[in-house]
Amino acid sequence: MTKLKDIICISYTTWEGEYTKSTVQLLSILGQKYNVFFIEYPRTIKDIFYALLGKINAPILRMLGIKKRTIKIETKYNSFINHTIMPPMIPINFIKNKRLYKAFNSINTWIYNKQLKNICKSYELNSPIIISAYNPVNGLYAINKFKQALDVYYCYDGMDNDRNHWMTIELEKVYCSKVHGIISSSDFLQKQNLNRNKNSYLVQNGVDLNMFSESKKAKPYKNRKIKKVGYIGSLDYRFDIELMEYVIGNLPEIQFEFTGSVLRNEIIENLIKYKNVCFLPAVKPIEVPQILSTYDAGIIPYNYLEINKGIYPLKVNEFLVVGLPVIMTNFAPLKELREVVNVVDNKQDFLKKIKEEIENDSTLKINKRFDFAKNNSWENRAEKFDQILCNLLKK
């Protein structure tokens, strides 16, 4: 297939990781048509020291340019991606003074853009499409620097003062007003961004249909004495501890299994006292389908926070493809999911729906969930993403 155009993705994440990443999935498929350069979120000088001390993993030799910063990697979608590691930056997120932050950020920006210029020159990239994947700071300072055909912001999460530097929040607003278009992953984010840019579009998260459908349940586990309810993903600020304490305490006959990195210690401290609770470490994405197939139901117990309104949970379609009944809190306006997902407003209904869905599950319901989710494959999402890029190019 002839490559139509070059894409440079200024990313906020790494390529590899514990969980499925929408940016990685979409670019892997777009790589069948485009010549894609994935720029990992730049690590800092501090990361080099932490890596040398064995506290984190970091590609030090590639960061320092001793090994090639850009290598070609093959994806599971039969495409190739040019994977790039940036030189180490100055750590600045701890800086509160605006003038000082801007001074050091300008140095980081110069280093970052110099490397992008080297890539464009070395690989003869003419008028690329630049997509900032939730990285508005580097995206903003790349505008009009590389004779790009498009500047696009892929916004897959909201921002708040608890997780983001206040300058990042400020610069995101400026960036949104300057790009050719914004592609958001949820209705809430899309409507929010429409106030910042008239070219605001929606591409929701998807599911790896081939990988997850192999673990689809044939029928409910009616004869199993101990039922299992599961959650898989990061255990962080989004998690409603009070809700889960109520549910777990009132359903001692059901085993609750939580798989993922614990980023909020209170979750374990409050729930580990219950005998029907099990915490498991994070697993690789390829291991997730088999784990889900052991559940009787899946849960998404998120808090009612402003920041959570922008979430379209990746795991919901993964639960559904496997055939699981899903019970989740009404944390975001996800109307399209109500056809097959139990969205509840209080802890009493959350408990009630877990019991009802397990007791009344059937092969018919399993197939209905699968049929709903199979239309939400990453291939379908990538096709929509591509259509938006093409339409923006025509404009």
mmCIF file with all atom_site columns, N, CA and C in Angstrom, residues 265-301:
data_model
loop_
_atom_site.group_PDB
_atom_site.id
_atom_site.type_symbol
_atom_site.label_atom_id
_atom_site.label_alt_id
_atom_site.label_comp_id
_atom_site.label_asym_id
_atom_site.label_entity_id
_atom_site.label_seq_id
_atom_site.pdbx_PDB_ins_code
_atom_site.Cartn_x
_atom_site.Cartn_y
_atom_site.Cartn_z
_atom_site.occupancy
_atom_site.B_iso_or_equiv
_atom_site.pdbx_formal_charge
_atom_site.auth_seq_id
_atom_site.auth_comp_id
_atom_site.auth_asym_id
_atom_site.auth_atom_id
_atom_site.pdbx_PDB_model_num
ATOM 1   N N  . ASN A 1 265 ? -2.858  4.411   47.959 1.00 0.00 ? 265 ASN A N  1
ATOM 2   C CA . ASN A 1 265 ? -2.703  3.406   49.012 1.00 0.00 ? 265 ASN A CA 1
ATOM 3   C C  . ASN A 1 265 ? -3.961  3.172   49.834 1.00 0.00 ? 265 ASN A C  1
ATOM 4   N N  . GLU A 1 266 ? -4.823  4.202   49.936 1.00 0.00 ? 266 GLU A N  1
ATOM 5   C CA . GLU A 1 266 ? -6.040  4.053   50.741 1.00 0.00 ? 266 GLU A CA 1
ATOM 6   C C  . GLU A 1 266 ? -6.948  2.940   50.216 1.00 0.00 ? 266 GLU A C  1
ATOM 7   N N  . ILE A 1 267 ? -6.843  2.648   48.916 1.00 0.00 ? 267 ILE A N  1
ATOM 8   C CA . ILE A 1 267 ? -7.693  1.608   48.326 1.00 0.00 ? 267 ILE A CA 1
ATOM 9   C C  . ILE A 1 267 ? -7.385  0.264   48.969 1.00 0.00 ? 267 ILE A C  1
ATOM 10  N N  . ILE A 1 268 ? -6.105  -0.090  49.024 1.00 0.00 ? 268 ILE A N  1
ATOM 11  C CA . ILE A 1 268 ? -5.720  -1.356  49.663 1.00 0.00 ? 268 ILE A CA 1
ATOM 12  C C  . ILE A 1 268 ? -5.983  -1.299  51.162 1.00 0.00 ? 268 ILE A C  1
ATOM 13  N N  . GLU A 1 269 ? -5.614  -0.198  51.788 1.00 0.00 ? 269 GLU A N  1
ATOM 14  C CA . GLU A 1 269 ? -5.787  -0.068  53.237 1.00 0.00 ? 269 GLU A CA 1
ATOM 15  C C  . GLU A 1 269 ? -7.246  -0.255  53.668 1.00 0.00 ? 269 GLU A C  1
ATOM 16  N N  . ASN A 1 270 ? -8.181  0.244   52.864 1.00 0.00 ? 270 ASN A N  1
ATOM 17  C CA . ASN A 1 270 ? -9.599  0.165   53.225 1.00 0.00 ? 270 ASN A CA 1
ATOM 18  C C  . ASN A 1 270 ? -10.259 -1.151  52.834 1.00 0.00 ? 270 ASN A C  1
ATOM 19  N N  . LEU A 1 271 ? -9.759  -1.795  51.781 1.00 0.00 ? 271 LEU A N  1
ATOM 20  C CA . LEU A 1 271 ? -10.458 -2.979  51.262 1.00 0.00 ? 271 LEU A CA 1
ATOM 21  C C  . LEU A 1 271 ? -9.809  -4.319  51.613 1.00 0.00 ? 271 LEU A C  1
ATOM 22  N N  . ILE A 1 272 ? -8.542  -4.298  51.954 1.00 0.00 ? 272 ILE A N  1
ATOM 23  C CA . ILE A 1 272 ? -7.841  -5.561  52.183 1.00 0.00 ? 272 ILE A CA 1
ATOM 24  C C  . ILE A 1 272 ? -8.365  -6.296  53.417 1.00 0.00 ? 272 ILE A C  1
ATOM 25  N N  . LYS A 1 273 ? -9.062  -5.591  54.291 1.00 0.00 ? 273 LYS A N  1
ATOM 26  C CA . LYS A 1 273 ? -9.593  -6.222  55.505 1.00 0.00 ? 273 LYS A CA 1
ATOM 27  C C  . LYS A 1 273 ? -10.730 -7.195  55.203 1.00 0.00 ? 273 LYS A C  1
ATOM 28  N N  . TYR A 1 274 ? -11.314 -7.109  54.016 1.00 0.00 ? 274 TYR A N  1
ATOM 29  C CA . TYR A 1 274 ? -12.411 -8.009  53.650 1.00 0.00 ? 274 TYR A CA 1
ATOM 30  C C  . TYR A 1 274 ? -11.848 -9.309  53.072 1.00 0.00 ? 274 TYR A C  1
ATOM 31  N N  . LYS A 1 275 ? -12.379 -10.419 53.525 1.00 0.00 ? 275 LYS A N  1
ATOM 32  C CA . LYS A 1 275 ? -11.881 -11.735 53.104 1.00 0.00 ? 275 LYS A CA 1
ATOM 33  C C  . LYS A 1 275 ? -12.198 -12.032 51.633 1.00 0.00 ? 275 LYS A C  1
ATOM 34  N N  . ASN A 1 276 ? -13.207 -11.371 51.095 1.00 0.00 ? 276 ASN A N  1
ATOM 35  C CA . ASN A 1 276 ? -13.615 -11.643 49.715 1.00 0.00 ? 276 ASN A CA 1
ATOM 36  C C  . ASN A 1 276 ? -12.986 -10.668 48.715 1.00 0.00 ? 276 ASN A C  1
ATOM 37  N N  . VAL A 1 277 ? -11.809 -10.128 49.051 1.00 0.00 ? 277 VAL A N  1
ATOM 38  C CA . VAL A 1 277 ? -11.104 -9.184  48.178 1.00 0.00 ? 277 VAL A CA 1
ATOM 39  C C  . VAL A 1 277 ? -9.717  -9.719  47.849 1.00 0.00 ? 277 VAL A C  1
ATOM 40  N N  . CYS A 1 278 ? -9.332  -9.567  46.573 1.00 0.00 ? 278 CYS A N  1
ATOM 41  C CA . CYS A 1 278 ? -8.012  -10.004 46.122 1.00 0.00 ? 278 CYS A CA 1
ATOM 42  C C  . CYS A 1 278 ? -7.406  -8.923  45.226 1.00 0.00 ? 278 CYS A C  1
ATOM 43  N N  . PHE A 1 279 ? -6.165  -8.547  45.499 1.00 0.00 ? 279 PHE A N  1
ATOM 44  C CA . PHE A 1 279 ? -5.447  -7.581  44.672 1.00 0.00 ? 279 PHE A CA 1
ATOM 45  C C  . PHE A 1 279 ? -4.343  -8.298  43.909 1.00 0.00 ? 279 PHE A C  1
ATOM 46  N N  . LEU A 1 280 ? -4.293  -8.063  42.596 1.00 0.00 ? 280 LEU A N  1
ATOM 47  C CA . LEU A 1 280 ? -3.276  -8.676  41.742 1.00 0.00 ? 280 LEU A CA 1
ATOM 48  C C  . LEU A 1 280 ? -2.491  -7.585  41.021 1.00 0.00 ? 280 LEU A C  1
ATOM 49  N N  . PRO A 1 281 ? -1.212  -7.818  40.737 1.00 0.00 ? 281 PRO A N  1
ATOM 50  C CA . PRO A 1 281 ? -0.401  -6.796  40.059 1.00 0.00 ? 281 PRO A CA 1
ATOM 51  C C  . PRO A 1 281 ? -0.832  -6.587  38.619 1.00 0.00 ? 281 PRO A C  1
ATOM 52  N N  . ALA A 1 282 ? -0.390  -5.476  38.048 1.00 0.00 ? 282 ALA A N  1
ATOM 53  C CA . ALA A 1 282 ? -0.703  -5.175  36.653 1.00 0.00 ? 282 ALA A CA 1
ATOM 54  C C  . ALA A 1 282 ? -0.143  -6.250  35.733 1.00 0.00 ? 282 ALA A C  1
ATOM 55  N N  . VAL A 1 283 ? -0.835  -6.481  34.631 1.00 0.00 ? 283 VAL A N  1
ATOM 56  C CA . VAL A 1 283 ? -0.424  -7.501  33.668 1.00 0.00 ? 283 VAL A CA 1
ATOM 57  C C  . VAL A 1 283 ? -0.256  -6.868  32.289 1.00 0.00 ? 283 VAL A C  1
ATOM 58  N N  . LYS A 1 284 ? 0.331   -7.595  31.376 1.00 0.00 ? 284 LYS A N  1
ATOM 59  C CA . LYS A 1 284 ? 0.476   -7.121  30.004 1.00 0.00 ? 284 LYS A CA 1
ATOM 60  C C  . LYS A 1 284 ? -0.882  -7.163  29.299 1.00 0.00 ? 284 LYS A C  1
ATOM 61  N N  . PRO A 1 285 ? -1.102  -6.273  28.325 1.00 0.00 ? 285 PRO A N  1
ATOM 62  C CA . PRO A 1 285 ? -2.387  -6.246  27.622 1.00 0.00 ? 285 PRO A CA 1
ATOM 63  C C  . PRO A 1 285 ? -2.807  -7.604  27.062 1.00 0.00 ? 285 PRO A C  1
ATOM 64  N N  . ILE A 1 286 ? -1.841  -8.404  26.602 1.00 0.00 ? 286 ILE A N  1
ATOM 65  C CA . ILE A 1 286 ? -2.175  -9.695  26.000 1.00 0.00 ? 286 ILE A CA 1
ATOM 66  C C  . ILE A 1 286 ? -2.758  -10.671 27.022 1.00 0.00 ? 286 ILE A C  1
ATOM 67  N N  . GLU A 1 287 ? -2.518  -10.424 28.306 1.00 0.00 ? 287 GLU A N  1
ATOM 68  C CA . GLU A 1 287 ? -3.019  -11.298 29.369 1.00 0.00 ? 287 GLU A CA 1
ATOM 69  C C  . GLU A 1 287 ? -4.423  -10.919 29.833 1.00 0.00 ? 287 GLU A C  1
ATOM 70  N N  . VAL A 1 288 ? -4.868  -9.739  29.479 1.00 0.00 ? 288 VAL A N  1
ATOM 71  C CA . VAL A 1 288 ? -6.147  -9.228  29.993 1.00 0.00 ? 288 VAL A CA 1
ATOM 72  C C  . VAL A 1 288 ? -7.356  -10.069 29.569 1.00 0.00 ? 288 VAL A C  1
ATOM 73  N N  . PRO A 1 289 ? -7.499  -10.460 28.287 1.00 0.00 ? 289 PRO A N  1
ATOM 74  C CA . PRO A 1 289 ? -8.696  -11.209 27.890 1.00 0.00 ? 289 PRO A CA 1
ATOM 75  C C  . PRO A 1 289 ? -8.942  -12.471 28.706 1.00 0.00 ? 289 PRO A C  1
ATOM 76  N N  . GLN A 1 290 ? -7.880  -13.223 28.954 1.00 0.00 ? 290 GLN A N  1
ATOM 77  C CA . GLN A 1 290 ? -8.045  -14.472 29.705 1.00 0.00 ? 290 GLN A CA 1
ATOM 78  C C  . GLN A 1 290 ? -8.505  -14.194 31.135 1.00 0.00 ? 290 GLN A C  1
ATOM 79  N N  . ILE A 1 291 ? -8.000  -13.131 31.736 1.00 0.00 ? 291 ILE A N  1
ATOM 80  C CA . ILE A 1 291 ? -8.417  -12.763 33.089 1.00 0.00 ? 291 ILE A CA 1
ATOM 81  C C  . ILE A 1 291 ? -9.897  -12.388 33.096 1.00 0.00 ? 291 ILE A C  1
ATOM 82  N N  . LEU A 1 292 ? -10.315 -11.594 32.127 1.00 0.00 ? 292 LEU A N  1
ATOM 83  C CA . LEU A 1 292 ? -11.722 -11.170 32.063 1.00 0.00 ? 292 LEU A CA 1
ATOM 84  C C  . LEU A 1 292 ? -12.659 -12.360 31.897 1.00 0.00 ? 292 LEU A C  1
ATOM 85  N N  . SER A 1 293 ? -12.208 -13.374 31.177 1.00 0.00 ? 293 SER A N  1
ATOM 86  C CA . SER A 1 293 ? -13.071 -14.532 30.920 1.00 0.00 ? 293 SER A CA 1
ATOM 87  C C  . SER A 1 293 ? -13.374 -15.334 32.182 1.00 0.00 ? 293 SER A C  1
ATOM 88  N N  . THR A 1 294 ? -12.635 -15.072 33.265 1.00 0.00 ? 294 THR A N  1
ATOM 89  C CA . THR A 1 294 ? -12.887 -15.775 34.526 1.00 0.00 ? 294 THR A CA 1
ATOM 90  C C  . THR A 1 294 ? -13.921 -15.049 35.391 1.00 0.00 ? 294 THR A C  1
ATOM 91  N N  . TYR A 1 295 ? -14.310 -13.837 34.999 1.00 0.00 ? 295 TYR A N  1
ATOM 92  C CA . TYR A 1 295 ? -15.258 -13.052 35.790 1.00 0.00 ? 295 TYR A CA 1
ATOM 93  C C  . TYR A 1 295 ? -16.700 -13.456 35.492 1.00 0.00 ? 295 TYR A C  1
ATOM 94  N N  . ASP A 1 296 ? -17.564 -13.207 36.465 1.00 0.00 ? 296 ASP A N  1
ATOM 95  C CA . ASP A 1 296 ? -19.011 -13.295 36.247 1.00 0.00 ? 296 ASP A CA 1
ATOM 96  C C  . ASP A 1 296 ? -19.580 -11.935 35.890 1.00 0.00 ? 296 ASP A C  1
ATOM 97  N N  . ALA A 1 297 ? -18.896 -10.874 36.295 1.00 0.00 ? 297 ALA A N  1
ATOM 98  C CA . ALA A 1 297 ? -19.310 -9.508  35.975 1.00 0.00 ? 297 ALA A CA 1
ATOM 99  C C  . ALA A 1 297 ? -18.119 -8.578  36.091 1.00 0.00 ? 297 ALA A C  1
ATOM 100 N N  . GLY A 1 298 ? -18.154 -7.471  35.335 1.00 0.00 ? 298 GLY A N  1
ATOM 101 C CA . GLY A 1 298 ? -17.100 -6.464  35.406 1.00 0.00 ? 298 GLY A CA 1
ATOM 102 C C  . GLY A 1 298 ? -17.656 -5.176  35.979 1.00 0.00 ? 298 GLY A C  1
ATOM 103 N N  . ILE A 1 299 ? -16.830 -4.454  36.718 1.00 0.00 ? 299 ILE A N  1
ATOM 104 C CA . ILE A 1 299 ? -17.282 -3.213  37.338 1.00 0.00 ? 299 ILE A CA 1
ATOM 105 C C  . ILE A 1 299 ? -16.351 -2.054  36.991 1.00 0.00 ? 299 ILE A C  1
ATOM 106 N N  . ILE A 1 300 ? -16.917 -0.851  36.944 1.00 0.00 ? 300 ILE A N  1
ATOM 107 C CA . ILE A 1 300 ? -16.156 0.384   36.766 1.00 0.00 ? 300 ILE A CA 1
ATOM 108 C C  . ILE A 1 300 ? -16.657 1.356   37.827 1.00 0.00 ? 300 ILE A C  1
ATOM 109 N N  . PRO A 1 301 ? -16.085 1.303   39.037 1.00 0.00 ? 301 PRO A N  1
ATOM 110 C CA . PRO A 1 301 ? -16.576 2.100   40.165 1.00 0.00 ? 301 PRO A CA 1
ATOM 111 C C  . PRO A 1 301 ? -15.866 3.446   40.291 1.00 0.00 ? 301 PRO A C  1
#
